[in-house]
Amino acid sequence: MTKTQNHLTIVERDPYLQPYESALQGRADYARYKEAELTGGAKLADWASGYLYFGLHHDRKNKQWIMREWAPNATAIYIKGDMNGWQKDEAYRLQPIGNGVWEAKLPEDAIQHEQLYKLLVEWQGGYGERIPSYVRRVVQDEQTKIFSAQVWDEPEYEWKNRKPKAKSQKPKAGEALFIYECHIGMSSEQEKVNSYEEFRRDVLPRIAKLGYNCVQIMAIQEHPYYGSFGYHVSNFFAASSRFGTPNELKALIDDIHGRGMKVIMDLVHSHAVKNELEGLGNFDGTPYQYFHDGARREHPAWDSLCFNYGKNEVLHFLLSNCKFWIDEYDFDGFRFDGVTSMIYRSHGLGEDFNGYPSYFNGNEDGDALMYLTLANKVIHEVKPDAITIAEEMSGMPGLAAPIEDGGVGFDYRLAMGIPDFWIKYIKEVKDEDWKAGHILFEMTNRREDEKTISYAESHDQALVGDKTIIFRLVDSDMYWHFEHGHSTYMADRGIALHKMIRLVTASTINGGYLTFMGNEFGHPEWIDFPREGNGWSYKYARRQWSLVDNPNYFFADLNRFDEAMVHLLKEHLLMQKPTAEEKKYHVSKHLPWVMKWWDNEGDQVVAYSRGNLLFIFNWNGQKSFSDYGMLVPEGKYKVVLNTDAKEFAGFGLSDDSVEHFTQHDELYAKDGKGWLKMYLPARSAVVLKREN
C-alpha cells in the first residue's frame, strides 16, 4: 500500500471503500487545506471566536459599548431602538472598517440593559430593519408578535459544576450513553410554554431518577415559529427567550452537571429560516451573503435557506457558533440536525442509498463535508470529551470515524433505520410472523467501526401525522383500559411489546440509547404545537406527568421498567471491544458486540449475551414454554430483570428468586456451553446475570 492508503485507516478497516479512496483522500485533503487557509497555521478553535468580536459588547474597561457587524453589501448601518426612540440617529451609526465589517463605539450611558433594538441596514436601492447576526438575545412582543434584539447585560453567572472542576462527573471510559431527549417548552403539564427554571425544578429530577446520563435539549437556538420544534432557526447565538434568560439556562446546565450527567443540544446548521426581519435572509440586501444563490438557495422540502459552506465568512460564523455554545453555556456537545441534507446536493431527496456507489455518486457536497470535519475538530479542541452526533440517514461511511483516519469526526451517528424498522414491523407484520433472529439482526446491522445511538422512537415518531409505539400497539384502548384491573388483550399486548422493544433496542447498542421525553412511560397521543389549524392550542404540546405519577395507571409501571432497564444496562454495557474468546462465538459480521447463542424461528425465541448479561426473548404471543432448553455459556445465572414482573405491569408468572444452573453436555463442553432450561412466558423477556 502507498503512504496515502496507509493514512486512510477507514479504507484499511473496510475494503469495500477502496474504489472510493481517492474521493475520501480528497475530502480529507480539502479539510486540511481549508483549515490552513483560514487559520494560517494557528489553532482552529482560537480562530473560531467570531462571537467575541461581532455583535454588541459591553467594554467595561474602556466604559463603552462596541457593535460590529459583517454586511459587505451595506452602504450604511444604524442602531435604532429604545435608546434613540427608534429613529435613524447619526449618533448610533456604524462605520465601515474594511472587509465588509462595520463598527460603532458608543459611550457607556448610550445603551441600557433590557433595551430593545434593531439594525437599520441600507444598501444600494433599498433598506431594511435587521436583527444582528451574532445577537445573543431576541424577544417577541406579546401584542405585536414582532421580534427584536434585546440588550442583555446581567451579572455573569457563577458556575458551581463547570468543568474542569467537575472532573468527577465525567462518565467512565467506555460507558454507554443513555440520552434523554427533551423540549423545554412542552415539558409542563399545563397548557403553556414551560421555562428553563421550571424544567430544572420539576423535570430534571425525573430524568436523574430514571438513570439517564446525558440530556439532549431541543429548540435552544432562537426560532420565530414555536411549532417548528426549533428547526427553523433565526438567531444562531441566541438562547430562546421564550423559555427564560441566559442565566436560567446556565443554571439548568449547571444542575445537570451537578447530577453527574452530560448535556448536549440540537444544533441546526443544515439550513436557516427564510425570514428577513428575524433571520439572516437578505441581511445586507443580497440573497447570497450567507446562503447559496440561485437554484441552490432554497431547500425544496423545508421552505428554508441553505448555507454556502464554501464561503470563508460563513465558515467563521458557523464554526464560531459551535465554539460559542460550549464556551458560553458549557454544553457538552451537539446532535447535528439534517446532516444528510447537508452532505448531498440533492439533500437526500429521492435517493435510495442502497450501497457504496450511491454514497459516492458525485452528488456529495464537498464544502459541507469539509465544514462538518472542521466543526468536529473545533468542538473537540474546545472540549476534548465533547459528544457529537450526526442525524444522518444515508449511511455514508466515515461520518463517525476519526478525522485522522480519514473520517468526518463525529463521535456517533443516529441509527435512524431502527425506528423505521419498528414502525414497519408493528404496522405490517402479524405477531405470529415476528422473527426473533431477524429482529436481533436489524438491531445490530450497523458498521462495527462507527458508534451509533439506537432508539425505538424519538420526537419524530411522536409528531402529528405519526404515532408513538404505544399508540400504534394499544390505540383507543389506552383511553379506557390503561388502569389496573381494567386492561384488555390489546392493552396487555401493547404493554408487553413496549417493554420488549425497548429492551432489545437498548441492550444491543454499540454506543448509546435515546428516548424522547414521556415515551419511556408510554405518553398517550401525539405532539401538536399551537397553530392556526388547532386554534393555537397547547393541549398536545405538553407532557402529562400526572399519568405516570398515578400508581393506578400502567404508565407508572412502564416508567418503573424503564428506570430498572436503564440502571441495569448503564452499569453493565461498557462499550469495549469483544475479547478473542468472545469473538469465536460471533455468528455474523453484524453482531460484533453481541454474542448470539440461540435462535429458534419456529418458537420465536432468541438468546444473546453482552458481557455477563444473558438476554432471552420469547416474542411468541401464543405460547409459553416450560423447561425451554438453550445452549449458553456454562455457569450459574440469576434473574436481574424480567419484563413480565408484576411491578412492570406483567403477570408475574416466573419466580425470579430462583437461581439457574446450566446442565453439562460433553458434546458442547469443549466450547464452554451447557444447557440452560427456563420457563419462558409468552411475549416476555428476561435478563440473567452470569455469576461464575
XYZ file of C-alpha atoms in Angstrom:
692
model
C 0.000 0.000 0.000
C 1.078 3.560 -0.598
C 1.588 6.159 2.093
C -1.741 7.707 1.207
C -3.541 4.385 1.627
C -1.863 3.772 4.961
C -3.128 7.121 6.158
C -6.758 6.262 5.439
C -7.420 3.787 8.199
C -11.103 3.675 7.314
C -10.167 2.043 3.986
C -7.960 -0.496 5.744
C -10.884 -1.398 8.007
C -13.375 -1.585 5.145
C -12.007 -2.959 1.837
C -15.278 -2.036 0.092
C -14.149 1.585 0.341
C -11.040 1.010 -1.788
C -12.682 2.088 -5.077
C -13.550 5.402 -3.421
C -10.234 6.015 -1.710
C -9.366 8.956 -3.916
C -12.660 10.639 -3.029
C -12.038 10.054 0.674
C -8.474 11.313 0.374
C -9.678 14.376 -1.489
C -12.205 15.053 1.243
C -9.524 14.852 3.936
C -7.073 16.986 1.954
C -9.688 19.667 1.330
C -10.458 19.980 5.038
C -6.747 20.320 5.854
C -6.247 22.865 3.066
C -9.210 24.950 4.190
C -8.095 24.894 7.819
C -4.646 26.159 6.835
C -6.189 28.867 4.654
C -8.476 30.060 7.435
C -6.038 29.965 10.344
C -2.623 30.466 8.801
C -1.343 27.687 10.983
C -2.982 28.867 14.222
C -5.281 26.683 16.291
C -8.682 26.355 14.641
C -10.536 26.827 17.929
C -8.751 30.140 18.500
C -9.755 31.347 15.041
C -13.404 30.307 15.522
C -14.144 33.072 18.035
C -16.273 35.433 15.983
C -18.780 35.865 18.788
C -16.116 37.641 20.853
C -15.675 40.227 18.098
C -19.005 40.616 16.305
C -22.269 41.632 17.940
C -22.911 44.028 20.814
C -20.349 44.021 23.653
C -20.081 45.997 26.869
C -16.432 47.047 27.150
C -16.335 47.872 30.861
C -12.610 48.513 30.872
C -12.979 51.420 28.457
C -16.509 52.303 29.590
C -18.082 51.897 26.189
C -20.286 49.696 24.039
C -18.957 48.194 20.816
C -21.188 46.976 17.993
C -19.730 45.140 14.988
C -21.483 43.567 12.017
C -20.446 41.896 8.771
C -22.525 43.278 5.886
C -20.390 43.666 2.737
C -23.212 44.985 0.532
C -24.416 47.632 3.004
C -23.941 51.342 2.323
C -24.921 52.430 5.853
C -25.929 50.786 9.166
C -27.614 52.375 12.192
C -28.665 51.102 15.617
C -32.262 52.086 16.296
C -34.324 51.182 19.338
C -35.422 52.205 22.794
C -32.182 54.133 23.249
C -32.999 56.667 20.497
C -36.767 56.489 20.069
C -36.429 54.031 17.194
C -35.165 56.810 14.948
C -32.383 56.893 12.392
C -29.771 58.597 14.538
C -26.302 59.621 13.372
C -25.010 59.177 16.914
C -25.746 55.454 16.569
C -24.274 54.995 13.112
C -21.759 52.210 12.381
C -18.682 52.971 10.315
C -17.029 50.694 7.716
C -13.629 49.403 8.870
C -12.785 47.107 5.954
C -13.618 43.653 4.576
C -17.338 44.324 4.830
C -17.166 44.877 8.601
C -18.960 47.788 10.286
C -18.301 49.137 13.777
C -19.719 51.623 16.291
C -18.192 52.619 19.628
C -20.711 54.251 21.938
C -20.433 55.762 25.424
C -21.496 53.553 28.323
C -24.665 55.560 29.013
C -25.842 55.300 25.399
C -27.215 51.785 25.880
C -29.022 50.205 28.833
C -29.802 46.643 29.940
C -33.077 45.235 28.520
C -33.500 47.922 25.858
C -34.881 46.664 22.550
C -33.107 47.472 19.308
C -32.515 46.527 15.683
C -30.129 47.458 12.934
C -31.277 49.633 10.065
C -29.261 48.325 7.125
C -29.172 50.395 3.928
C -27.937 49.193 0.559
C -27.981 50.469 -2.998
C -31.650 50.804 -3.887
C -33.138 49.630 -0.584
C -33.047 49.208 3.178
C -34.443 47.030 5.927
C -34.594 46.513 9.666
C -32.450 43.569 10.731
C -31.608 41.714 13.935
C -27.788 41.492 14.346
C -26.312 38.239 13.078
C -24.374 37.468 16.294
C -27.127 38.655 18.636
C -27.330 36.770 21.950
C -30.866 37.640 22.995
C -34.039 38.105 20.980
C -37.503 38.672 22.438
C -41.004 38.778 20.992
C -43.579 41.420 21.838
C -46.674 39.628 23.149
C -49.087 42.060 21.482
C -47.468 42.820 18.120
C -45.633 39.444 17.856
C -42.634 41.370 16.491
C -39.156 40.097 17.380
C -36.397 42.468 18.438
C -32.861 42.194 19.706
C -32.533 42.946 23.408
C -29.568 44.394 25.252
C -28.630 41.805 27.858
C -26.117 42.831 30.478
C -26.965 40.694 33.503
C -24.262 39.744 36.043
C -22.012 36.891 34.963
C -23.318 33.504 36.058
C -21.348 31.858 38.865
C -20.842 28.226 37.873
C -20.919 25.578 40.580
C -20.190 22.492 38.486
C -18.327 23.805 35.486
C -15.561 21.609 34.147
C -12.687 21.045 34.646
C -13.680 21.420 38.309
C -16.318 18.719 37.905
C -13.977 16.038 36.564
C -15.537 13.564 38.965
C -18.740 13.815 36.928
C -17.073 12.608 33.727
C -18.504 9.244 32.585
C -16.254 6.221 32.898
C -14.214 5.215 29.858
C -16.327 3.030 27.632
C -19.556 3.895 29.422
C -22.584 3.799 27.146
C -24.613 6.959 26.594
C -28.218 6.924 27.741
C -29.749 10.059 26.252
C -32.970 11.695 27.394
C -34.194 13.885 24.534
C -36.390 16.734 25.716
C -38.063 20.000 24.766
C -38.166 22.692 27.447
C -41.338 24.420 26.257
C -43.579 21.362 26.123
C -42.277 19.816 29.348
C -45.067 21.208 31.535
C -48.370 19.502 32.202
C -50.061 22.880 31.982
C -51.147 24.182 28.585
C -48.348 26.715 28.243
C -44.698 27.203 27.337
C -42.550 25.860 30.157
C -39.390 27.633 31.353
C -35.768 26.634 31.923
C -36.279 27.089 35.665
C -39.493 25.035 35.808
C -37.832 22.275 33.809
C -34.846 22.331 36.165
C -37.088 22.136 39.224
C -39.799 19.725 38.041
C -38.491 17.553 35.178
C -34.751 17.208 35.719
C -35.165 15.160 38.943
C -37.284 12.676 36.966
C -34.539 12.245 34.366
C -31.895 11.755 37.036
C -34.017 9.146 38.840
C -34.517 7.190 35.624
C -30.744 6.865 35.327
C -30.031 8.628 32.025
C -26.511 10.070 31.895
C -27.000 12.599 29.098
C -29.731 15.185 28.478
C -30.337 16.314 24.899
C -32.221 19.615 24.697
C -34.124 20.630 21.599
C -35.028 24.100 20.312
C -32.365 26.113 22.157
C -31.398 28.370 19.240
C -33.967 31.145 18.780
C -36.687 30.433 16.249
C -39.640 32.664 15.355
C -42.190 29.871 14.910
C -42.665 27.801 18.065
C -44.271 24.983 16.081
C -41.094 24.397 14.065
C -39.800 22.351 17.037
C -36.758 24.629 16.906
C -35.609 23.554 13.456
C -36.219 26.868 11.629
C -33.544 28.905 13.372
C -33.370 32.674 13.002
C -30.750 33.705 15.572
C -27.955 31.186 15.960
C -26.222 32.667 19.031
C -29.405 33.459 20.992
C -30.833 31.009 23.520
C -34.599 31.058 23.051
C -36.013 33.747 25.329
C -39.466 32.146 25.345
C -38.054 29.718 27.941
C -36.241 32.268 30.128
C -32.973 34.148 30.482
C -29.418 33.089 29.576
C -28.507 32.710 33.251
C -31.532 30.486 33.823
C -30.357 28.220 31.010
C -26.878 28.189 32.558
C -28.389 27.274 35.934
C -30.162 24.330 34.279
C -26.956 23.117 32.621
C -25.081 23.598 35.898
C -27.648 21.467 37.732
C -27.466 18.737 35.070
C -23.687 18.579 35.513
C -24.082 18.577 39.273
C -26.244 15.448 38.973
C -23.469 13.636 37.097
C -24.980 13.939 33.624
C -23.788 15.473 30.396
C -25.930 17.856 28.368
C -25.969 18.329 24.606
C -28.146 20.457 22.348
C -29.676 20.151 18.912
C -27.520 22.269 16.622
C -29.168 23.357 13.387
C -26.544 24.263 10.789
C -28.244 22.422 7.941
C -30.458 25.358 6.983
C -31.955 28.622 8.288
C -35.374 30.230 8.392
C -36.244 32.335 5.335
C -37.454 35.279 7.423
C -35.698 38.569 6.673
C -36.986 40.585 9.644
C -35.928 37.938 12.190
C -33.162 35.982 10.473
C -30.283 36.167 8.026
C -32.216 36.068 4.773
C -31.267 39.037 2.574
C -29.458 40.566 5.555
C -27.398 43.137 3.628
C -29.673 43.327 0.607
C -28.143 40.321 -1.143
C -29.629 36.822 -1.150
C -26.180 35.202 -1.158
C -24.454 36.763 1.887
C -24.761 33.594 3.991
C -26.560 31.323 1.560
C -26.269 29.894 -1.899
C -27.564 31.988 -4.752
C -29.865 30.790 -7.484
C -31.434 27.340 -7.503
C -29.439 26.078 -4.509
C -30.553 28.891 -2.178
C -33.871 27.401 -1.009
C -34.387 23.927 0.411
C -37.069 22.302 -1.764
C -38.670 20.366 1.112
C -38.124 22.513 4.200
C -39.070 26.032 2.996
C -35.762 27.333 4.309
C -32.393 28.662 3.147
C -29.234 26.604 2.539
C -25.875 27.841 3.839
C -22.951 28.233 1.450
C -20.317 26.203 3.299
C -17.674 27.127 0.729
C -17.626 30.759 1.837
C -14.996 31.608 4.456
C -17.178 34.145 6.287
C -19.953 31.540 6.592
C -17.459 29.035 7.965
C -16.344 31.625 10.511
C -19.958 32.228 11.539
C -20.877 28.544 11.916
C -17.619 27.330 13.476
C -17.767 30.209 15.952
C -21.305 29.123 16.741
C -20.071 25.621 17.607
C -17.490 27.034 19.988
C -19.881 29.618 21.460
C -22.376 27.155 22.945
C -19.577 25.244 24.680
C -17.630 28.299 25.781
C -20.566 30.404 26.960
C -23.060 27.787 28.181
C -20.848 24.764 28.949
C -22.764 22.403 26.676
C -21.019 19.048 26.300
C -21.688 18.701 22.604
C -24.276 18.589 19.881
C -26.645 16.495 17.843
C -26.186 17.936 14.363
C -29.560 18.134 12.629
C -30.124 17.328 8.960
C -26.659 16.016 8.088
C -27.939 14.047 5.090
C -29.431 17.235 3.690
C -26.061 18.945 4.115
C -23.744 16.381 2.546
C -25.700 15.733 -0.663
C -26.625 18.365 -3.218
C -29.958 16.557 -3.612
C -30.455 16.877 0.180
C -31.038 13.121 0.081
C -34.419 13.640 -1.590
C -35.268 10.836 -3.988
C -32.075 8.916 -3.165
C -32.242 5.226 -2.244
C -28.751 4.896 -0.648
C -28.697 1.143 -1.165
C -24.933 0.622 -1.414
C -21.490 2.118 -1.696
C -21.961 3.521 -5.236
C -24.931 5.568 -4.008
C -22.824 7.119 -1.233
C -20.165 8.264 -3.717
C -22.327 9.099 -6.717
C -20.860 12.519 -7.478
C -23.759 14.160 -5.682
C -21.813 14.818 -2.466
C -21.358 18.398 -1.299
C -17.623 18.641 -0.637
C -17.961 22.018 1.059
C -20.486 20.647 3.557
C -18.302 17.618 4.323
C -15.351 19.957 4.814
C -17.385 22.146 7.153
C -18.545 19.194 9.263
C -14.969 17.932 9.532
C -13.767 21.323 10.763
C -16.764 21.622 13.091
C -15.889 18.343 14.769
C -12.283 19.449 15.078
C -13.223 22.786 16.667
C -15.626 21.175 19.113
C -13.101 18.610 20.305
C -10.328 21.186 20.532
C -12.510 23.282 22.827
C -13.747 20.300 24.851
C -11.853 17.039 24.196
C -14.537 14.850 25.774
C -17.359 16.551 23.850
C -20.093 14.500 22.198
C -21.062 14.979 18.555
C -23.882 13.024 16.938
C -24.840 13.092 13.258
C -28.533 12.864 12.435
C -27.883 11.112 9.125
C -29.965 8.565 7.267
C -27.987 7.707 4.125
C -25.388 5.610 5.949
C -22.397 7.267 4.255
C -19.294 5.502 5.646
C -16.791 7.506 7.641
C -19.045 10.137 9.196
C -18.446 8.742 12.679
C -14.808 7.830 12.092
C -11.906 9.903 13.457
C -10.606 12.722 11.255
C -7.072 11.327 11.435
C -8.380 8.041 9.982
C -9.994 9.781 7.017
C -13.409 10.268 8.623
C -15.543 13.331 9.307
C -15.031 13.103 13.057
C -18.460 12.595 14.611
C -18.441 10.507 17.779
C -21.759 8.853 16.948
C -24.387 8.661 14.271
C -28.084 8.081 14.871
C -29.275 4.587 13.936
C -32.251 6.028 12.080
C -33.201 2.738 10.472
C -34.224 1.203 13.806
C -37.368 3.294 14.462
C -38.313 2.857 10.792
C -37.973 -0.895 11.284
C -40.229 -0.869 14.352
C -42.915 1.161 12.587
C -42.887 -1.203 9.621
C -42.892 -4.324 11.809
C -45.750 -3.155 14.033
C -47.847 -1.960 11.092
C -47.246 -4.704 8.553
C -46.176 -7.949 10.257
C -48.552 -10.208 12.163
C -47.460 -11.170 15.659
C -47.050 -14.817 14.712
C -44.683 -13.806 11.900
C -42.265 -11.792 14.034
C -38.829 -13.354 13.532
C -36.737 -13.244 16.706
C -33.433 -13.635 14.871
C -34.367 -11.062 12.251
C -35.211 -8.532 14.956
C -31.788 -9.067 16.529
C -30.135 -8.715 13.114
C -31.878 -5.378 12.476
C -30.835 -4.073 15.879
C -27.167 -4.845 15.182
C -26.908 -4.308 11.414
C -24.511 -1.388 11.673
C -20.888 -0.624 10.940
C -18.591 -2.036 13.608
C -16.117 0.827 13.228
C -18.632 3.640 13.819
C -20.532 4.096 17.068
C -24.244 4.724 16.856
C -27.118 5.919 19.017
C -30.007 3.432 18.910
C -33.595 4.363 19.632
C -37.001 2.806 19.216
C -38.619 6.216 18.798
C -37.678 9.868 19.190
C -39.645 13.095 18.884
C -40.124 12.353 15.157
C -42.380 9.383 15.845
C -44.477 11.388 18.324
C -45.474 14.229 16.000
C -48.910 14.688 14.454
C -49.041 12.605 11.295
C -47.186 9.768 13.006
C -47.787 7.604 16.065
C -45.748 6.596 19.073
C -45.092 2.897 19.589
C -47.548 2.624 22.472
C -50.266 4.347 20.443
C -49.710 2.008 17.498
C -49.905 -1.011 19.806
C -52.785 -0.071 22.101
C -54.727 2.528 20.107
C -58.015 3.685 21.674
C -57.819 1.104 24.484
C -55.286 3.465 26.063
C -58.137 5.817 26.972
C -60.317 3.245 28.701
C -58.179 0.253 29.625
C -54.873 1.539 30.944
C -55.799 1.220 34.595
C -55.055 -1.738 36.845
C -57.968 -4.157 36.844
C -59.425 -2.804 33.608
C -56.960 -3.961 30.958
C -57.833 -5.687 27.699
C -55.865 -8.019 25.435
C -54.841 -5.008 23.327
C -53.550 -3.174 26.383
C -51.706 -6.207 27.782
C -50.151 -6.970 24.398
C -49.094 -3.365 23.881
C -47.569 -3.061 27.344
C -45.606 -6.300 26.903
C -44.246 -5.355 23.475
C -43.471 -1.785 24.556
C -41.065 -3.166 27.180
C -39.577 -5.826 24.924
C -38.990 -3.413 22.044
C -37.178 -1.016 24.328
C -35.104 -3.743 25.954
C -33.905 -5.314 22.701
C -33.112 -1.863 21.272
C -31.244 -0.648 24.349
C -29.364 -3.882 25.054
C -27.853 -4.140 21.550
C -26.336 -0.653 21.361
C -22.802 -0.070 20.162
C -22.622 3.448 21.566
C -25.775 4.770 23.133
C -29.550 4.667 23.542
C -32.049 7.520 23.256
C -35.640 8.114 24.273
C -37.845 11.167 23.942
C -39.439 12.825 26.957
C -42.518 10.873 28.020
C -42.114 7.986 25.594
C -40.381 5.979 28.302
C -43.721 5.598 30.103
C -45.907 5.414 27.003
C -47.159 9.002 26.914
C -50.548 8.984 25.179
C -51.390 10.682 21.916
C -49.175 12.837 19.734
C -47.350 16.161 19.765
C -49.091 19.073 18.060
C -47.760 22.566 18.642
C -50.070 25.588 18.704
C -51.046 26.539 15.169
C -53.913 28.031 13.245
C -55.307 24.589 12.439
C -55.830 23.690 16.123
C -56.902 27.097 17.375
C -53.400 27.842 18.732
C -53.952 25.235 21.432
C -51.265 23.906 23.786
C -53.291 20.790 24.636
C -50.962 18.445 22.752
C -47.735 20.413 23.277
C -47.218 19.283 26.874
C -46.383 16.205 28.957
C -48.974 14.685 31.304
C -46.758 13.783 34.260
C -49.812 13.164 36.463
C -50.430 9.958 34.489
C -47.077 8.466 35.414
C -47.406 9.690 38.992
C -50.700 7.820 39.463
C -49.916 4.277 40.725
C -53.277 3.036 39.441
C -52.229 3.514 35.812
C -49.926 1.323 33.746
C -47.864 4.397 32.861
C -46.264 4.167 36.308
C -45.317 0.519 35.689
C -43.778 1.288 32.289
C -41.811 4.129 33.848
C -40.578 1.792 36.585
C -39.433 -0.693 33.939
C -37.540 1.994 32.029
C -35.774 3.036 35.225
C -34.786 -0.548 36.033
C -33.636 -1.179 32.467
C -31.503 1.969 32.187
C -29.837 1.466 35.562
C -29.036 -2.177 34.773
C -27.695 -1.556 31.278
C -25.792 1.582 32.219
C -23.915 -0.415 34.842
C -23.068 -3.392 32.628
C -22.906 -2.288 28.983
C -19.404 -0.899 28.631
C -18.522 -0.243 25.011
C -15.266 -2.196 24.949
C -14.387 -4.427 22.007
C -15.117 -8.166 22.316
C -12.337 -10.384 23.638
C -10.732 -13.045 21.470
C -12.746 -15.678 23.348
C -15.987 -13.825 22.712
C -15.191 -13.278 19.039
C -15.197 -17.000 18.298
C -18.897 -17.059 19.096
C -19.792 -14.374 16.564
C -22.318 -15.780 14.150
C -22.435 -12.737 11.861
C -20.305 -9.748 10.935
C -23.298 -7.696 12.016
C -23.066 -8.954 15.606
C -19.609 -7.768 16.671
C -20.673 -6.663 20.128
C -23.468 -9.204 20.735
C -22.955 -12.949 21.238
C -25.963 -14.801 19.868
C -26.422 -18.230 21.488
C -29.870 -19.358 20.463
C -32.276 -18.538 17.634
C -35.357 -20.702 17.062
C -37.526 -19.173 14.363
C -40.439 -21.529 14.911
C -40.623 -20.809 18.631
C -39.827 -17.080 18.126
C -37.139 -17.349 20.820
C -33.684 -15.775 20.743
C -30.918 -15.539 23.348
C -27.782 -13.403 23.277
C -25.270 -12.025 25.735
C -23.341 -8.822 26.441
C -20.521 -9.405 28.905
C -22.000 -11.276 31.853
C -25.631 -10.467 30.986
C -27.751 -13.000 29.128
C -30.883 -11.760 27.315
C -33.664 -14.194 26.423
C -36.674 -13.063 24.349
C -39.832 -15.039 23.698
C -41.642 -12.999 21.030
C -44.308 -15.689 20.750
C -47.668 -14.236 21.693
C -49.461 -17.570 21.892
C -47.050 -19.950 23.614
C -45.319 -20.044 26.950
C -42.547 -22.627 27.217
C -41.764 -24.785 30.256
C -38.178 -26.023 30.779
C -37.150 -24.436 27.487
C -33.591 -25.534 26.737
C -30.938 -23.274 25.210
C -27.189 -23.626 24.757
C -25.462 -20.776 26.560
C -22.121 -20.250 28.371
C -21.868 -22.626 31.308
C -22.417 -21.207 34.764
C -24.848 -20.059 37.414
C -27.401 -17.418 36.456
C -29.564 -15.064 38.461
C -32.529 -13.081 37.093
C -31.874 -9.331 37.235
C -34.739 -8.057 35.042
C -37.969 -9.604 33.832
C -40.447 -7.749 31.610
C -43.212 -9.989 32.942
C -42.695 -8.957 36.580
C -45.824 -7.603 38.248
C -44.078 -4.373 39.204
C -43.713 -3.710 35.461
C -47.380 -4.436 34.639
C -46.602 -8.049 33.802
C -48.307 -11.217 35.036
C -45.519 -12.375 37.352
C -45.593 -15.930 36.037
C -41.992 -16.762 36.992
C -40.252 -16.975 40.344
C -37.314 -14.655 39.733
C -35.655 -15.527 43.022
C -34.712 -18.977 41.683
C -31.083 -19.413 40.642
C -30.488 -21.186 37.334
C -27.633 -23.572 36.548
C -26.579 -24.866 33.157
C -26.571 -28.622 32.596
C -23.278 -30.098 31.415
C -23.188 -31.691 27.971
C -19.951 -33.314 26.802
C -20.861 -32.577 23.195
C -20.713 -28.823 23.780
C -18.491 -28.594 26.860
C -15.356 -28.041 24.773
C -16.899 -24.735 23.649
C -17.812 -23.798 27.202
C -21.526 -24.224 26.568
C -24.226 -26.019 28.509
C -27.993 -26.356 28.530
C -29.980 -23.701 30.380
C -33.600 -24.595 30.980
C -36.054 -21.799 31.676
C -39.762 -21.111 31.909
C -40.445 -18.517 29.212
C -43.878 -16.858 29.426
C -45.434 -15.752 26.169
C -44.429 -12.306 24.931
C -41.769 -11.658 27.570
C -38.048 -11.143 28.001
C -35.722 -11.936 30.874
C -32.203 -10.760 31.675
C -29.917 -13.017 33.689
C -26.519 -12.274 35.164
C -23.877 -14.994 34.959
C -22.171 -15.177 38.332
C -19.334 -17.619 37.541
